[in-house]
Amino acid sequence: ADELAKQVSEQWKQAALERRLEHPKRIPLRWRRSDRAVTGPVAVTVSGTLNDLLDVYGGLESGRLIILGGPGSGKTSAAIMLLLESLKRRAGVGTAEARARVPVPVMLTLHGWDPNRKPLVDWLANRLEREYEFLMALEYGSNAATALIKGGHLMVILDGLDEIPEELFPAVLSELHRQVDFRLIVVTRSKELADAVSGGHLVGAAALELCPVEPRRAAEYLASCQIHPPAETWQRVIKNLRADPGGILAQALDTPLMVSLVRDVYGPGAPVEELLDRGRFPSRDSIEDHLLDRVLPIAYARHPNLPAPPCTADQARERLGFLARRMNDEDTRELAWWRIPRWLPVGPRALVSSLVVGFVGGLVPGLAAGLSYGLKPGLAYGLAGGLCWGLVFGLGSVVAKGYSQQSGWLPLRTDDTRTSLMFGLVVGIVFGIGNGISVGLSYGPATGLAIGLVLGVLDVLLVRVAFVLLARIAQSSAETAGSLDPLVLWRRERRLGLQAGLVFGLTAGLAGGLENVIGYVLLFTVEIKVIPLAALGGMLLTAPPFGVGVALASSATWTAMLANAQLRRHGKTSVRLLDFLEDARDRGVLRCVGPMYQFRHARLQDRLAEVSEMPQP
């Protein structure tokens, strides 16, 4: 629990820094007890500030809280500050025994959870293992995440309830209502929850709703972010907010999102007073759209003595607009780089991967035959070997359709027997039948069947051994792993792909060598000195293509790179997608939630999708 608290703290302190929640100054957030029909009667303080929120929550006997608010009202920001304050108080508890009784707050998004398919505790444990990989380390046992959940050691904050499919709302609320293992905070938009509770509500929960930012508080906050005294242009805006609390500008700046945008997109000498021009901005919507449209020009502007941006604002708008449209098509606020291949046909990627595996699979037999018998036999053997390996890999890729992208990032486990046995059966059947047919054509069906069965069973066992070995390697590396972000996940996936290729390549080489030896012993009368050569030949023919094939298929990075190349052909993205996304994150356009990117705000995503005119690929 202490290690989890440490990693959660590091993760969300970085998130607070990216969102500028504390710097230059915390935006004033206030809340009140919600009068919406979203929960039962619960005695709770009528209103308060963000500083009061943890005390109010700590006094709830049920341990259940709902934070409501409209778009841009600061719901997620309030949840982050509540999480960090909770961690600070937990760290201040003196003894380890007392600290163990204080739950660790963790914050997760609800996107992707279907309670009809996976119970809450199983889903939550799986998400924790993904985002905090150290929980899978051998020293903590096989079910550390589940033990933390069921032991009452967690306070779970679930964000994005309003973004799940509408038909899942009743099942989600029912599942959340039934859980009794941990304290719970749900963050959601007000209207969506009010529309959803007709089928049941979260019993015992206190519902608090974030209030609009008052014009005088917005004026005070903006003044505090400027040099003193503020520039004349800023003084006009601040004066307007104070003098006309019902005006269009005050209406537009009634959310922390819009207040922060004004702060960020207008510098000290920028013409911020243009927001008072009623000819250009006749409504709050026109002001909000204008502020959102200024995000990219400011973020990608050239500055003296600083490196030039990797692209222009127009190029960034085109690329980010495309991503925003595709995310809206999937009805998600999270951009996961390993899911991007699902936007595109699998055929071109399977073809390229098959060519790579086919080249490796044909190289060794081609070289061996060429050195022994000449150029033409070498080309023939190489082409035959490459074609066989390429077809096997290509068919497997099309059937799987990017398994790792469909299932998300899922570390291998030593108890993942189902996946390992399924993969082993496929390998055993394919190579058992292949070897059985080739032997049967020369030595009869009975001999072919016997050889096929023996080699097929051998392949199944060796694949299982390879899975266990790879899972042990992954668990060993998990002991020092920190929390994930997109770049860390990319590097981890690349490393695990190479490890998988090495482990399965060696396993396949061992199988190939044994198969050659078994074939020679059973079918031929051979001298003892020939057996090592037969084993070496089988290993060289099998290990390289199988290892390369598994390395490409098991790592999401290879598939993502090929998908990015597909998009690049149509001008939809940059050459190095992850570098572009990381740069957008550094410029405050994107932010991270665990291993996934989000736009700075959902309103920015929607605005970029709206103004994007690019045809879909």
XYZ file of C-alpha atoms in Angstrom:
617
model
C 0.000 0.000 0.000
C 2.857 2.391 0.793
C 4.511 1.707 -2.569
C 1.187 2.232 -4.336
C 0.699 5.519 -2.489
C 4.145 6.638 -3.604
C 3.510 5.885 -7.272
C -0.004 7.364 -7.233
C 1.396 10.541 -5.682
C 4.103 10.866 -8.354
C 1.572 10.244 -11.130
C -1.007 12.803 -10.035
C 1.461 15.459 -8.930
C 2.678 15.405 -12.524
C -0.935 15.560 -13.714
C -1.623 18.553 -11.464
C 1.478 20.244 -12.850
C 0.371 19.621 -16.453
C -3.074 21.038 -15.682
C -1.555 24.015 -13.825
C -3.882 23.370 -10.895
C -1.565 24.982 -8.346
C 0.509 27.314 -10.526
C 0.364 30.235 -10.788
C -2.510 29.964 -8.345
C -5.378 27.586 -7.652
C -8.601 28.594 -9.436
C -11.286 29.187 -6.782
C -13.674 26.240 -6.783
C -16.769 26.071 -4.605
C -19.355 23.350 -4.204
C -22.791 22.965 -2.729
C -24.987 20.053 -1.765
C -26.783 19.022 -4.922
C -30.556 19.301 -5.049
C -30.733 17.060 -8.117
C -32.599 13.764 -7.850
C -29.504 11.582 -8.122
C -29.250 9.913 -4.697
C -31.085 9.341 -1.443
C -31.200 11.683 1.571
C -27.761 12.075 3.186
C -26.853 14.591 5.867
C -23.936 16.665 4.616
C -22.617 20.221 4.832
C -24.560 22.637 2.631
C -21.586 24.211 0.845
C -17.857 24.805 1.019
C -14.567 25.291 -0.757
C -12.169 22.785 -2.242
C -10.200 22.790 1.023
C -13.277 21.525 2.868
C -13.939 18.644 0.502
C -11.737 16.011 2.170
C -13.152 16.758 5.616
C -16.678 16.395 4.296
C -15.835 13.131 2.558
C -13.986 11.742 5.580
C -17.088 12.289 7.696
C -19.353 10.227 5.445
C -20.153 6.949 7.153
C -21.031 5.314 3.817
C -17.720 6.349 2.234
C -19.585 7.225 -0.964
C -19.451 10.589 -2.687
C -20.641 11.887 -6.064
C -18.969 14.991 -7.516
C -21.234 16.640 -10.084
C -20.745 19.534 -12.459
C -21.224 20.766 -15.982
C -18.645 20.682 -18.804
C -15.480 22.512 -17.802
C -16.640 22.994 -14.203
C -13.462 21.465 -12.738
C -14.757 18.045 -11.664
C -11.573 16.164 -12.520
C -9.420 18.940 -11.078
C -11.363 18.758 -7.806
C -10.916 14.986 -7.735
C -7.149 15.301 -8.339
C -6.738 17.843 -5.556
C -8.836 15.673 -3.231
C -6.623 12.681 -4.078
C -3.384 14.584 -3.444
C -4.645 16.022 -0.167
C -5.718 12.544 0.948
C -2.260 11.169 0.135
C -0.626 14.020 2.047
C -2.667 13.258 5.147
C -1.966 9.539 4.855
C 1.785 10.186 4.618
C 1.542 12.193 7.843
C 0.300 9.199 9.814
C 3.230 8.153 11.982
C 3.356 4.377 12.340
C 3.072 1.794 9.601
C 0.340 0.011 11.555
C -1.807 3.139 11.723
C -1.039 4.056 8.117
C -2.208 0.619 6.967
C -5.706 1.528 8.163
C -5.791 4.640 5.940
C -6.896 3.753 2.376
C -4.779 4.748 -0.614
C -6.698 6.885 -3.144
C -6.510 5.718 -6.760
C -8.187 7.454 -9.694
C -9.320 5.605 -12.811
C -11.557 6.332 -15.780
C -14.570 4.124 -16.365
C -14.167 3.946 -20.135
C -14.068 0.365 -21.380
C -15.766 -1.309 -18.404
C -18.781 -3.470 -19.192
C -20.210 -4.840 -15.921
C -22.149 -7.445 -17.874
C -18.853 -9.037 -18.914
C -16.512 -8.381 -15.996
C -17.306 -7.848 -12.290
C -16.167 -4.605 -10.713
C -13.415 -6.098 -8.523
C -11.915 -8.082 -11.431
C -11.965 -5.043 -13.722
C -10.489 -2.816 -11.035
C -7.714 -5.303 -10.201
C -6.856 -5.638 -13.880
C -6.651 -1.859 -14.325
C -4.449 -1.483 -11.256
C -2.073 -4.181 -12.516
C -1.851 -2.446 -15.877
C -1.193 1.038 -14.552
C 0.928 0.054 -11.534
C 2.963 -2.828 -12.838
C 4.857 -3.376 -9.578
C 1.694 -5.018 -8.195
C 2.564 -8.038 -10.360
C 6.020 -8.437 -8.817
C 6.716 -11.888 -7.399
C 7.357 -10.555 -3.887
C 3.709 -9.450 -3.539
C 2.167 -12.751 -4.622
C -0.159 -13.502 -7.495
C -3.163 -11.325 -6.494
C -1.786 -8.243 -4.752
C -4.242 -5.855 -6.426
C -7.257 -7.960 -5.452
C -5.948 -8.232 -1.894
C -5.675 -4.432 -1.649
C -9.225 -4.017 -2.939
C -10.896 -6.629 -0.758
C -8.812 -5.686 2.259
C -10.281 -2.185 2.276
C -6.930 -0.535 1.546
C -8.189 1.616 -1.352
C -10.276 4.711 -1.876
C -11.374 4.496 -5.502
C -12.157 7.601 -7.549
C -13.970 6.749 -10.790
C -14.059 9.497 -13.405
C -16.038 9.611 -16.642
C -19.274 7.908 -15.639
C -21.027 10.219 -18.114
C -18.897 8.888 -20.981
C -19.903 5.230 -20.806
C -22.606 3.965 -23.223
C -26.078 4.939 -22.085
C -27.328 1.362 -22.115
C -24.700 0.393 -19.503
C -25.709 3.031 -16.950
C -28.184 0.857 -14.977
C -25.758 -2.076 -14.776
C -22.841 0.178 -13.760
C -24.815 1.930 -11.023
C -26.122 -1.405 -9.766
C -22.628 -2.882 -9.610
C -21.263 0.187 -7.823
C -24.159 0.072 -5.369
C -23.467 -3.579 -4.451
C -19.741 -3.192 -3.779
C -18.718 -2.937 -0.111
C -14.948 -3.438 -0.373
C -13.728 0.148 -0.692
C -14.628 3.800 -0.252
C -15.870 5.295 -3.505
C -16.006 8.666 -5.237
C -17.786 9.001 -8.590
C -17.087 12.000 -10.837
C -19.672 12.766 -13.522
C -21.608 15.447 -15.327
C -24.800 16.504 -13.587
C -27.309 16.075 -16.405
C -26.112 12.642 -17.499
C -26.347 11.213 -13.985
C -29.773 12.763 -13.399
C -30.992 11.124 -16.611
C -29.517 7.751 -15.620
C -30.771 7.221 -12.066
C -34.295 6.276 -13.094
C -33.121 2.656 -13.056
C -31.496 2.921 -9.618
C -29.055 5.124 -7.742
C -25.926 4.868 -5.598
C -27.497 4.357 -2.187
C -25.868 6.174 0.726
C -23.860 8.536 -1.466
C -23.646 12.260 -0.823
C -23.980 14.332 -3.997
C -21.983 17.557 -4.201
C -22.203 19.874 -7.201
C -19.506 22.304 -8.278
C -20.709 25.891 -8.512
C -20.079 28.299 -11.398
C -17.130 30.635 -10.915
C -18.438 33.952 -9.655
C -17.443 36.971 -11.806
C -15.716 38.732 -8.903
C -13.679 35.596 -8.121
C -12.747 35.224 -11.789
C -11.640 38.868 -11.808
C -9.596 38.408 -8.616
C -7.951 35.274 -9.988
C -7.015 36.827 -13.349
C -5.658 39.915 -11.592
C -3.511 37.727 -9.329
C -1.942 36.060 -12.396
C -0.725 39.368 -13.865
C 2.088 41.727 -12.975
C 1.030 44.497 -10.605
C -0.504 46.715 -11.671
C -1.995 44.762 -14.594
C -1.609 46.054 -18.134
C -4.338 48.434 -19.278
C -5.900 45.787 -21.523
C -6.243 43.411 -18.582
C -7.594 46.153 -16.340
C -10.485 46.681 -18.779
C -11.392 43.001 -18.721
C -11.122 42.745 -14.939
C -13.186 45.901 -14.493
C -15.887 44.543 -16.852
C -16.171 41.314 -14.863
C -16.662 43.238 -11.641
C -19.007 45.867 -13.035
C -21.173 43.632 -15.230
C -21.603 40.239 -13.453
C -24.479 39.356 -15.765
C -22.675 40.272 -18.976
C -21.611 38.030 -21.821
C -17.959 37.874 -20.713
C -18.918 36.947 -17.158
C -21.214 34.232 -18.514
C -18.408 32.836 -20.675
C -15.909 32.813 -17.806
C -18.085 30.990 -15.288
C -16.062 27.726 -15.506
C -12.459 27.013 -14.464
C -11.779 25.822 -18.022
C -12.566 29.163 -19.613
C -10.845 31.153 -16.886
C -7.689 29.078 -17.376
C -7.885 29.537 -21.158
C -8.004 33.314 -20.822
C -5.036 33.101 -18.471
C -3.018 30.924 -20.862
C -3.790 32.261 -24.345
C -3.413 35.967 -23.557
C -0.022 37.179 -22.398
C 0.616 40.404 -20.468
C 0.600 42.566 -23.622
C -1.902 40.558 -25.665
C -5.149 42.206 -26.817
C -7.357 40.503 -24.235
C -9.770 43.468 -24.345
C -10.980 42.161 -27.725
C -13.230 39.839 -25.709
C -15.325 42.918 -24.881
C -16.120 43.551 -28.580
C -19.818 42.680 -28.839
C -19.646 42.849 -32.644
C -17.152 39.964 -32.769
C -18.429 38.156 -29.687
C -22.195 38.538 -29.353
C -22.645 35.454 -27.152
C -20.836 33.285 -24.614
C -20.522 30.521 -27.227
C -18.595 32.832 -29.560
C -16.160 33.723 -26.762
C -15.703 30.075 -25.795
C -15.075 29.014 -29.409
C -12.580 31.848 -29.847
C -10.638 30.852 -26.737
C -10.537 27.208 -27.834
C -9.394 28.204 -31.337
C -6.478 30.176 -29.876
C -5.010 27.183 -28.024
C -3.047 25.780 -30.981
C -1.727 29.092 -32.406
C -0.382 29.967 -28.953
C 0.984 26.477 -28.277
C 2.793 26.219 -31.632
C 3.969 29.817 -31.920
C 7.675 30.449 -32.543
C 9.571 32.081 -29.703
C 13.016 33.696 -29.840
C 15.861 31.628 -28.363
C 13.690 28.511 -28.207
C 13.694 25.514 -30.567
C 11.175 25.803 -33.381
C 7.991 23.739 -32.987
C 7.993 20.436 -34.929
C 5.085 21.672 -37.047
C 2.995 24.743 -37.694
C -0.258 25.487 -35.915
C -2.179 24.621 -39.111
C -0.410 21.262 -39.398
C -1.066 20.564 -35.721
C -4.738 21.460 -36.196
C -4.995 19.092 -39.153
C -3.362 16.187 -37.327
C -5.001 16.723 -33.963
C -8.326 17.390 -35.642
C -8.135 14.021 -37.344
C -7.370 12.294 -34.030
C -10.219 14.177 -32.338
C -12.681 13.107 -35.037
C -11.702 9.465 -34.770
C -11.945 9.594 -30.985
C -15.413 11.114 -31.264
C -16.373 8.380 -33.711
C -15.449 5.862 -30.999
C -17.213 7.992 -28.369
C -14.115 8.190 -26.192
C -12.076 10.897 -24.511
C -8.964 8.714 -24.277
C -6.366 8.368 -27.016
C -4.558 5.047 -26.680
C -1.767 4.662 -29.226
C -2.155 0.875 -29.288
C -5.803 1.226 -30.396
C -5.021 3.385 -33.435
C -4.474 0.311 -35.703
C -8.172 -0.522 -35.241
C -9.006 2.540 -37.346
C -7.334 1.021 -40.400
C -7.461 -2.153 -42.531
C -5.298 -4.967 -41.162
C -4.316 -6.293 -44.621
C -1.423 -3.905 -45.436
C 0.125 -4.420 -41.985
C -0.189 -8.198 -42.265
C 1.440 -8.078 -45.699
C 4.448 -6.045 -44.510
C 4.910 -8.236 -41.429
C 4.615 -11.396 -43.534
C 7.284 -10.104 -45.917
C 9.632 -9.446 -43.000
C 9.057 -12.882 -41.474
C 9.205 -14.529 -44.900
C 12.534 -12.871 -45.657
C 14.010 -14.100 -42.369
C 12.474 -17.544 -42.861
C 13.881 -17.863 -46.349
C 17.307 -16.412 -45.638
C 18.839 -19.365 -43.757
C 17.697 -22.195 -46.068
C 18.535 -20.046 -49.085
C 22.059 -19.395 -47.850
C 22.583 -23.017 -46.863
C 21.381 -24.352 -50.226
C 23.249 -21.664 -52.137
C 26.550 -22.403 -50.448
C 26.101 -26.140 -50.938
C 24.462 -26.448 -54.359
C 24.711 -23.076 -56.094
C 22.717 -19.932 -56.719
C 19.589 -21.399 -58.347
C 18.924 -24.065 -55.644
C 19.616 -21.423 -53.016
C 17.050 -19.051 -54.496
C 14.520 -21.876 -54.846
C 14.963 -23.057 -51.244
C 14.950 -19.522 -49.926
C 11.791 -18.627 -51.842
C 10.030 -21.791 -50.690
C 10.991 -21.260 -47.043
C 10.112 -17.595 -47.105
C 6.768 -18.258 -48.749
C 5.835 -20.879 -46.160
C 6.767 -18.718 -43.171
C 5.169 -15.611 -44.684
C 1.887 -17.413 -45.351
C 1.755 -18.870 -41.840
C 2.402 -15.487 -40.229
C 0.074 -13.608 -42.588
C -2.824 -15.985 -41.975
C -2.235 -15.786 -38.237
C -2.232 -11.969 -38.344
C -5.469 -11.765 -40.303
C -7.206 -14.261 -38.011
C -5.996 -12.510 -34.864
C -6.657 -9.003 -36.304
C -4.237 -7.470 -33.828
C -5.027 -9.381 -30.639
C -2.963 -7.080 -28.454
C -4.834 -4.024 -29.744
C -8.232 -5.589 -29.097
C -7.429 -6.647 -25.545
C -5.440 -3.593 -24.522
C -2.066 -3.718 -22.848
C -2.141 -6.959 -20.879
C 1.016 -8.285 -19.207
C 1.586 -12.014 -19.378
C 0.948 -13.992 -16.205
C 2.274 -17.385 -15.182
C -1.310 -18.430 -14.485
C -2.471 -17.386 -17.980
C -2.815 -21.018 -19.008
C -5.738 -20.457 -21.347
C -3.832 -18.154 -23.699
C -0.672 -20.244 -23.599
C -2.522 -23.511 -24.273
C -4.532 -21.978 -27.110
C -1.375 -20.616 -28.709
C 0.409 -23.911 -28.096
C -2.413 -25.879 -29.686
C -2.339 -23.683 -32.778
C 1.424 -24.068 -33.107
C 1.265 -27.794 -32.363
C -1.516 -28.428 -34.874
C 0.090 -26.342 -37.653
C 3.566 -27.801 -37.320
C 2.352 -31.264 -36.372
C 0.211 -31.480 -39.497
C 2.962 -29.964 -41.629
C 5.581 -32.412 -40.435
C 3.112 -35.304 -40.495
C 2.127 -34.665 -44.112
C 5.723 -34.266 -45.296
C 6.753 -37.497 -43.589
C 3.591 -39.330 -44.600
C 4.099 -38.593 -48.276
C 7.477 -40.344 -48.163
C 7.015 -43.064 -45.533
C 3.291 -43.741 -45.341
C 0.279 -42.377 -43.456
C 0.927 -44.349 -40.253
C 4.462 -43.019 -39.905
C 3.320 -39.499 -40.782
C 0.550 -39.640 -38.177
C 2.939 -40.858 -35.490
C 5.530 -38.210 -36.262
C 2.840 -35.490 -36.430
C 1.388 -36.442 -33.038
C 4.761 -36.644 -31.319
C 5.965 -33.316 -32.681
C 2.600 -31.607 -32.123
C 2.527 -32.569 -28.416
C 6.157 -31.482 -28.086
C 5.330 -28.075 -29.534
C 2.405 -27.588 -27.122
C 4.611 -28.342 -24.110
C 7.448 -26.128 -25.281
C 5.086 -23.189 -25.950
C 3.721 -23.511 -22.415
C 7.273 -23.474 -21.042
C 8.014 -20.370 -23.112
C 4.944 -18.577 -21.720
C 5.914 -19.345 -18.139
C 9.488 -18.207 -18.734
C 8.389 -14.964 -20.393
C 5.882 -14.262 -17.627
C 8.622 -14.728 -15.042
C 10.808 -12.247 -16.912
C 7.929 -9.754 -17.030
C 7.208 -10.190 -13.314
C 10.874 -9.750 -12.449
C 11.000 -6.465 -14.361
C 7.775 -5.389 -12.612
C 9.560 -5.237 -9.251
C 11.189 -1.910 -10.160
C 8.508 -0.595 -12.530
C 6.812 2.710 -11.819
C 3.423 3.939 -12.948
C 2.800 3.999 -16.669
C 2.526 6.880 -19.060
C 2.232 6.496 -22.861
C 5.966 6.745 -23.493
C 6.865 4.320 -20.697
C 4.268 1.880 -22.013
C 5.682 2.189 -25.546
C 9.168 1.333 -24.314
C 7.865 -1.507 -22.166
C 5.898 -3.013 -25.035
C 8.953 -2.783 -27.272
C 11.100 -4.461 -24.617
C 8.564 -7.216 -23.978
C 8.269 -7.810 -27.735
C 12.009 -8.331 -27.994
C 11.984 -10.578 -24.931
C 9.086 -12.596 -26.342
C 10.869 -12.951 -29.670
C 14.039 -14.156 -27.948
C 12.252 -16.620 -25.641
C 9.967 -18.063 -28.302
C 12.746 -18.051 -30.898
C 14.950 -20.132 -28.630
C 12.022 -22.376 -27.779
C 11.165 -22.822 -31.451
C 14.816 -23.509 -32.200
C 14.876 -26.183 -29.525
C 11.701 -27.676 -30.929
C 13.069 -27.569 -34.473
C 16.282 -29.223 -33.393
C 14.448 -31.966 -31.484
C 12.072 -32.513 -34.383
C 14.986 -32.981 -36.755
C 16.696 -35.385 -34.378
C 13.484 -37.354 -33.776
C 12.852 -37.514 -37.493
C 16.362 -38.716 -38.247
C 16.337 -41.306 -35.428
C 12.928 -42.700 -36.312
C 13.253 -42.653 -40.076
C 16.914 -43.151 -40.839
C 19.849 -45.169 -39.737
C 22.317 -42.417 -39.020
C 25.694 -42.063 -37.459
C 25.884 -40.406 -34.057
C 27.966 -37.539 -35.427
C 25.138 -36.548 -37.774
C 22.664 -35.936 -34.942
C 24.232 -32.630 -33.703
C 24.259 -31.338 -37.286
C 20.590 -32.301 -37.660
C 19.761 -30.518 -34.417
C 21.707 -27.403 -35.467
C 20.020 -27.377 -38.870
C 16.563 -27.597 -37.305
C 17.368 -24.787 -34.900
C 18.694 -22.462 -37.614
C 15.701 -23.128 -39.850
C 13.130 -22.512 -37.098
C 14.434 -20.097 -34.491
C 15.000 -16.885 -36.558
C 11.634 -16.672 -38.356
C 9.623 -17.846 -35.363
C 11.424 -15.432 -33.035
C 10.986 -12.478 -35.396
C 7.344 -13.388 -36.004
C 6.526 -13.553 -32.277
C 8.451 -10.320 -31.610
C 6.375 -8.489 -34.230
C 3.063 -10.045 -33.243
C 3.389 -9.727 -29.467
C 4.426 -6.066 -29.314
C 1.861 -3.355 -29.923
C 4.626 -0.954 -30.959
C 5.267 -2.705 -34.300
C 1.592 -2.643 -35.234
C 1.295 0.982 -34.133
C 4.299 1.992 -36.253
C 2.809 0.317 -39.324
C -0.567 1.960 -38.663
C 1.150 5.326 -38.362
C 2.816 4.703 -41.731
C -0.640 4.016 -43.199
C -1.928 7.299 -41.791
C 1.182 9.131 -42.921
C 0.520 8.144 -46.521
C -2.706 10.156 -46.326
C -1.085 13.079 -44.482
C -3.027 12.375 -41.292
C -0.145 12.339 -38.869
C 3.558 13.008 -38.417
C 6.397 10.609 -39.184
C 6.910 9.777 -35.506
C 3.460 9.784 -33.927
C 4.502 9.346 -30.308
C 7.021 12.181 -30.547
C 4.282 14.413 -31.933
C 1.884 13.455 -29.122
C 4.531 13.935 -26.436
C 5.339 17.363 -27.887
C 1.631 18.269 -27.831
C 1.585 17.164 -24.204
C 4.567 19.397 -23.395
C 2.749 22.321 -25.046
C -0.348 21.817 -22.898
C -2.616 20.650 -25.731
C -2.740 17.053 -24.508
C -2.471 15.594 -21.039
C -2.040 12.065 -19.710
C -4.244 9.830 -17.613
C -2.139 6.771 -16.935
C -0.920 5.347 -20.248
C -3.469 7.235 -22.352
C -3.587 10.742 -23.741
C -6.509 13.111 -23.420
C -7.071 16.501 -24.942
C -6.640 19.334 -22.480
C -10.391 19.309 -22.195
C -13.273 17.511 -23.860
C -14.450 20.868 -25.240
C -11.116 21.255 -27.061
C -11.447 17.769 -28.535
C -14.963 18.507 -29.746
C -13.937 21.881 -31.156
C -11.003 20.410 -33.111
C -13.223 17.622 -34.423
C -15.815 20.190 -35.440
C -13.454 22.458 -37.393
C -11.573 19.568 -38.993
C -12.624 19.092 -42.620
C -10.392 16.158 -43.445
C -11.971 13.125 -45.099
C -11.707 9.901 -43.160
C -9.188 7.347 -44.468
